[in-house]
Amino acid sequence: MMPTESEPVQSDIHMRDRAATRPDTKHSEETNQTSSPLMAASSDLKGNYDVFLSFRGTDVRKSFLSHFYAALAQKGIHSYVDSEELRKGDCIKPALMKAIEESCIAIIIFSEDYASSPWCLEEVEKIMECKEQRGLTVLPVFYKVDPREVRTPRGNYRKAMVKHENKFGRDLEKVKRWEKALLDAGSLSGWEFKDKDEAEADLIKRIVQEISMQLDRTPLHVAKHPVGIPRQVVKLKSMLNLESRDDVLMIGLWGQGGIGKTTLAKALYNDIFRGFEAPCFLANVRETSKDSKDLVHLQEKLLSELVRKDLTVSSVDGGINLIQQRLCRKRVLLVLDDVDDVKQLNALAGGREWFGKGSRIIITTRDNHLLTVHGIDEDHIYEVKTLWYREALELFNKHAFLRSEEIVIRRDLVDSALHYANGLPLALEVLGSFLCGRREQEWESALNKLAKSPDKTINGVLKLSYDGLEDYAKEIFLDIACFFKGRSIEYIIEVLNSCDFDTTIGVQVLVEKSLITKEWRKVQMHDLIQLMGMDIVKQECCDDPGRRSRLWLCEDVRDVLSGDMGTNAVKAIVLALPKTEAIYIGPNAFTNMRRLRLLIMINVHNSFQGPICLPNELRWFEWPECPWFPEFSSCPNKLVGLDLRKTNIQVVREQFKAFGNLKYLKFSKCPSVVCIPDLNLTPNLKELDLHGCKNLERAHESVAYHAKLQLLNLKGCSNLHQLPNVLQSKNLEILNLTGCSKLQIFPDIPDKIEGLKELYLKGTSIEELPTSIENLVSLENLSLIDCKKLANLPSTIYKLPNLESLILHGCSKLIKFPKEGDFSVLHGKTGFPKLQILGLEGCNLQEVEFLENNSCFPYLTVLFLSKNNFAKLPTCRQLHKLRALFVSECRQLQAIGKMPEQLEGLMADDCESLTSSVGQSNPYLANS
């Protein structure tokens, strides 16, 4: 069958929601035949014959062929030689076609009159077709013929082809196919025999040795059901660029345990290994190289496979030299499977110069960083991912259901099994095989059990990646598995850094080890890897959750806290309930948890009214709607993060006396907060979040000059009317005052502040900005949307060199945007050198003369001027970066000056006074 590449097809399994049926996987088995023949088990390549011999009978049958056939037989090589009876007539017989298809190697003996036989040409066409379609090894022998005579063709071969063209004039396509087959076969590497060069017996001996070596290379068993493999092999072959013989290429197959890296590598190896002078698949490198002695053994094995000699290696360094010496001229295919240490790569494939041109080195690993360290770039690293749904269903069906069975299974149970495996081939095979032959009740019981504790076989494979981690990375992994899957990377880093973990590098290591992934700035992991992590914690003490390092299940947390069962083993408690639930927590619940570092309680209501004493080691306390302010067993405490949003706690200065380590303080949506607390007591504070505190009226003066504060979020504090007179916080990066509708005065900025990048003043009652705004030299985003009382902007705003976005939509009192020349204190280069977006929609502008100085806006890309009252839009030809201009609903607008040629959109809807436009030739003008 001619192999084709196809999308995986939905299996014909018929299941029921409640009605019974028997799954049928016939269609799935058919779709699986799309793989290359070298891809599945070796049975696809093992034919009835070792060698098929193609020859012109009258030329060589009683001479070269008879000696060659005898030499092959003496070596035990089973060869196919046709009889004279089969060769009568012009049409090749089906028996010969079948013999070619069922052979492992084809030898074409190109003799002087070979091309004169249509029969021989049919054979060579069929042989080259099998080479292309199923990887048949083809070896030509040019017997007293120059290879160029075959390829071109010329000489006797040209004469023969002319005769065929005359004879088969009505079927010239056939002759063209023959010529193509001769060209392809004649271009292959083979043997050329001339009487004067060597004895015929010596040539036959060399050919038989090569055939023996080729036959010793048997394909690897890939998998019983290699579902999803063919489409990936196609991608990898493209990545390998097999047509190029000028380079040595290394590629990496990277992915989590059980995802099919080895299976894919075997399939790829089977598909291409016959095209290499020396192929070797070195399996289980991690498992077989525990120390340097093991590496020496692997070096010997590699040399034995690639050099075909048993060589003794005395040391790893000696093995490196020997590999380089023996392989630097060989075209090698080397697969190093399951590598987990760069020492293994250095010992077995340290550099591209070790191997001959055209060599390909394939490495499978769970560690992406290992590939990077070895010099493999991202374009040559292939991430092996979970199976598509249809492929997962097909693979599961093949293992779970046998044709002879008449067992009825509900669809929801099959869906549950697929959800559990989540596309992981190992899980699909193990689970499918385990459920095979079982009844519905047994399926239900098995799936319930697996939801609580993972399968040992699957778990063992996945846990290998965890076992290889350093201790700090293990701690980070277990915290993510038990608590933080699906949370933002930023949040995880904040929380775990508070515990003195190096979380940034730790998360990256977990990504490289295929234990977690980053998706849309969130951390995710495969469900089975999460179960593996949770199981590691459960195995710390199967019977007593109070003796485990982490608690996350409601029942366990309830038992431990209500019964004072916690011990020194407990490091973290994170309980996130879907809805509010009451859990009794007594005053001594945490007394024995001296190592507790995280306490996060979401939707937990505590019936105990008094404060509860917390251990001094606690680093992160997060409890929305907590009824009391935390107290600690000793002072000062080590708390880094305190999140008490939506509480009714009265915040007073004395509460923070022992909070010198605090970096994150979150009291958002707390109705009882009236004043920002004295931040002098929290000198290390980085973030203060009080958004939504509707009764907050004023800010403590310490906000103005706090040395380490980076984020101040007062969004929605609608009663805030007083800020300090000055702003001097050197490290403040984000100040959000959106919705502070009573705030009328923005502080003065007496000195340059290089930290502040984002300033949000939307919806405030600010009437003007201070001229000292120029001291916010790093400001990138300034929002003044709907500042209805803002009447003027200081001209010093032009001295904000890093401003990228300035938005003033809805500032209805703003009649004029300042021009750069409106003040005399400016010296040197000014303007907005980085401004990309300027928003002035609905600002009641009477004129836009500021645009006349085009040099102030060299990078302006989008300009919003809709709903204003100016009559003329000046020429803007020098705004070379402008792509979009909005002037819709400017009802006084009468004329538009010339616009830059690169303008992509000019929106001028409902400009009822517009009578002329100098730039009307612009095709993007929209004038309704």
PDB file of N, CA, C and O in Angstrom, residues 22 70 142 185 394 436 448 484 588 596 622 634 642 808 872 895:
ATOM      1  N   ARG A  22     -21.271  -1.882  21.618  1.00  0.00           N
ATOM      2  CA  ARG A  22     -19.919  -2.414  21.663  1.00  0.00           C
ATOM      3  C   ARG A  22     -19.017  -1.561  20.769  1.00  0.00           C
ATOM      4  O   ARG A  22     -19.339  -1.357  19.607  1.00  0.00           O
ATOM      5  N   ALA A  70      25.579 -17.747  -5.746  1.00  0.00           N
ATOM      6  CA  ALA A  70      26.187 -18.795  -4.926  1.00  0.00           C
ATOM      7  C   ALA A  70      26.851 -18.204  -3.687  1.00  0.00           C
ATOM      8  O   ALA A  70      26.769 -18.771  -2.589  1.00  0.00           O
ATOM      9  N   PHE A 142      27.351  -1.668 -11.609  1.00  0.00           N
ATOM     10  CA  PHE A 142      27.567  -1.254 -12.995  1.00  0.00           C
ATOM     11  C   PHE A 142      28.579  -2.229 -13.617  1.00  0.00           C
ATOM     12  O   PHE A 142      29.800  -2.067 -13.476  1.00  0.00           O
ATOM     13  N   ALA A 185      18.231   5.492 -10.259  1.00  0.00           N
ATOM     14  CA  ALA A 185      19.022   4.318  -9.868  1.00  0.00           C
ATOM     15  C   ALA A 185      20.487   4.499 -10.223  1.00  0.00           C
ATOM     16  O   ALA A 185      21.391   4.131  -9.454  1.00  0.00           O
ATOM     17  N   GLU A 394      -8.488   7.028  19.596  1.00  0.00           N
ATOM     18  CA  GLU A 394      -8.101   5.864  18.794  1.00  0.00           C
ATOM     19  C   GLU A 394      -7.134   4.970  19.566  1.00  0.00           C
ATOM     20  O   GLU A 394      -7.301   3.742  19.611  1.00  0.00           O
ATOM     21  N   CYS A 436      -9.404  -3.111  29.831  1.00  0.00           N
ATOM     22  CA  CYS A 436      -9.791  -4.049  28.780  1.00  0.00           C
ATOM     23  C   CYS A 436     -10.471  -5.285  29.370  1.00  0.00           C
ATOM     24  O   CYS A 436      -9.946  -5.928  30.285  1.00  0.00           O
ATOM     25  N   ASN A 448     -12.845   5.973  39.825  1.00  0.00           N
ATOM     26  CA  ASN A 448     -12.969   6.628  41.139  1.00  0.00           C
ATOM     27  C   ASN A 448     -11.680   6.486  41.929  1.00  0.00           C
ATOM     28  O   ASN A 448     -11.226   7.422  42.582  1.00  0.00           O
ATOM     29  N   PHE A 484      -1.149  25.914  43.210  1.00  0.00           N
ATOM     30  CA  PHE A 484      -1.115  27.073  42.318  1.00  0.00           C
ATOM     31  C   PHE A 484      -1.230  26.762  40.837  1.00  0.00           C
ATOM     32  O   PHE A 484      -0.945  27.629  40.007  1.00  0.00           O
ATOM     33  N   ASN A 588      -5.584  27.696  69.333  1.00  0.00           N
ATOM     34  CA  ASN A 588      -4.295  26.991  69.362  1.00  0.00           C
ATOM     35  C   ASN A 588      -4.075  26.109  68.130  1.00  0.00           C
ATOM     36  O   ASN A 588      -3.204  25.240  68.127  1.00  0.00           O
ATOM     37  N   LEU A 596       5.195  26.562  59.514  1.00  0.00           N
ATOM     38  CA  LEU A 596       4.180  27.018  58.560  1.00  0.00           C
ATOM     39  C   LEU A 596       4.638  28.318  57.890  1.00  0.00           C
ATOM     40  O   LEU A 596       4.932  29.299  58.560  1.00  0.00           O
ATOM     41  N   GLU A 622      -3.045  35.126  53.553  1.00  0.00           N
ATOM     42  CA  GLU A 622      -4.068  35.608  52.621  1.00  0.00           C
ATOM     43  C   GLU A 622      -5.413  35.015  53.048  1.00  0.00           C
ATOM     44  O   GLU A 622      -5.625  33.813  52.949  1.00  0.00           O
ATOM     45  N   SER A 634       5.610  35.448  68.386  1.00  0.00           N
ATOM     46  CA  SER A 634       6.749  36.235  68.851  1.00  0.00           C
ATOM     47  C   SER A 634       6.979  37.385  67.880  1.00  0.00           C
ATOM     48  O   SER A 634       6.477  37.377  66.773  1.00  0.00           O
ATOM     49  N   LEU A 642       0.643  40.182  53.151  1.00  0.00           N
ATOM     50  CA  LEU A 642      -0.566  40.223  53.972  1.00  0.00           C
ATOM     51  C   LEU A 642      -1.727  40.676  53.102  1.00  0.00           C
ATOM     52  O   LEU A 642      -1.744  41.792  52.585  1.00  0.00           O
ATOM     53  N   LEU A 808      -6.489  61.702  26.907  1.00  0.00           N
ATOM     54  CA  LEU A 808      -7.284  62.730  27.592  1.00  0.00           C
ATOM     55  C   LEU A 808      -8.734  62.714  27.108  1.00  0.00           C
ATOM     56  O   LEU A 808      -9.419  63.743  27.130  1.00  0.00           O
ATOM     57  N   LYS A 872     -10.177  73.746  11.441  1.00  0.00           N
ATOM     58  CA  LYS A 872      -9.199  73.372  10.419  1.00  0.00           C
ATOM     59  C   LYS A 872      -8.181  72.396  11.006  1.00  0.00           C
ATOM     60  O   LYS A 872      -7.704  72.572  12.123  1.00  0.00           O
ATOM     61  N   ALA A 895     -11.896  72.088   6.834  1.00  0.00           N
ATOM     62  CA  ALA A 895     -10.820  71.734   5.903  1.00  0.00           C
ATOM     63  C   ALA A 895      -9.810  70.829   6.592  1.00  0.00           C
ATOM     64  O   ALA A 895      -9.531  70.965   7.783  1.00  0.00           O
TER      65      ALA A 895
END
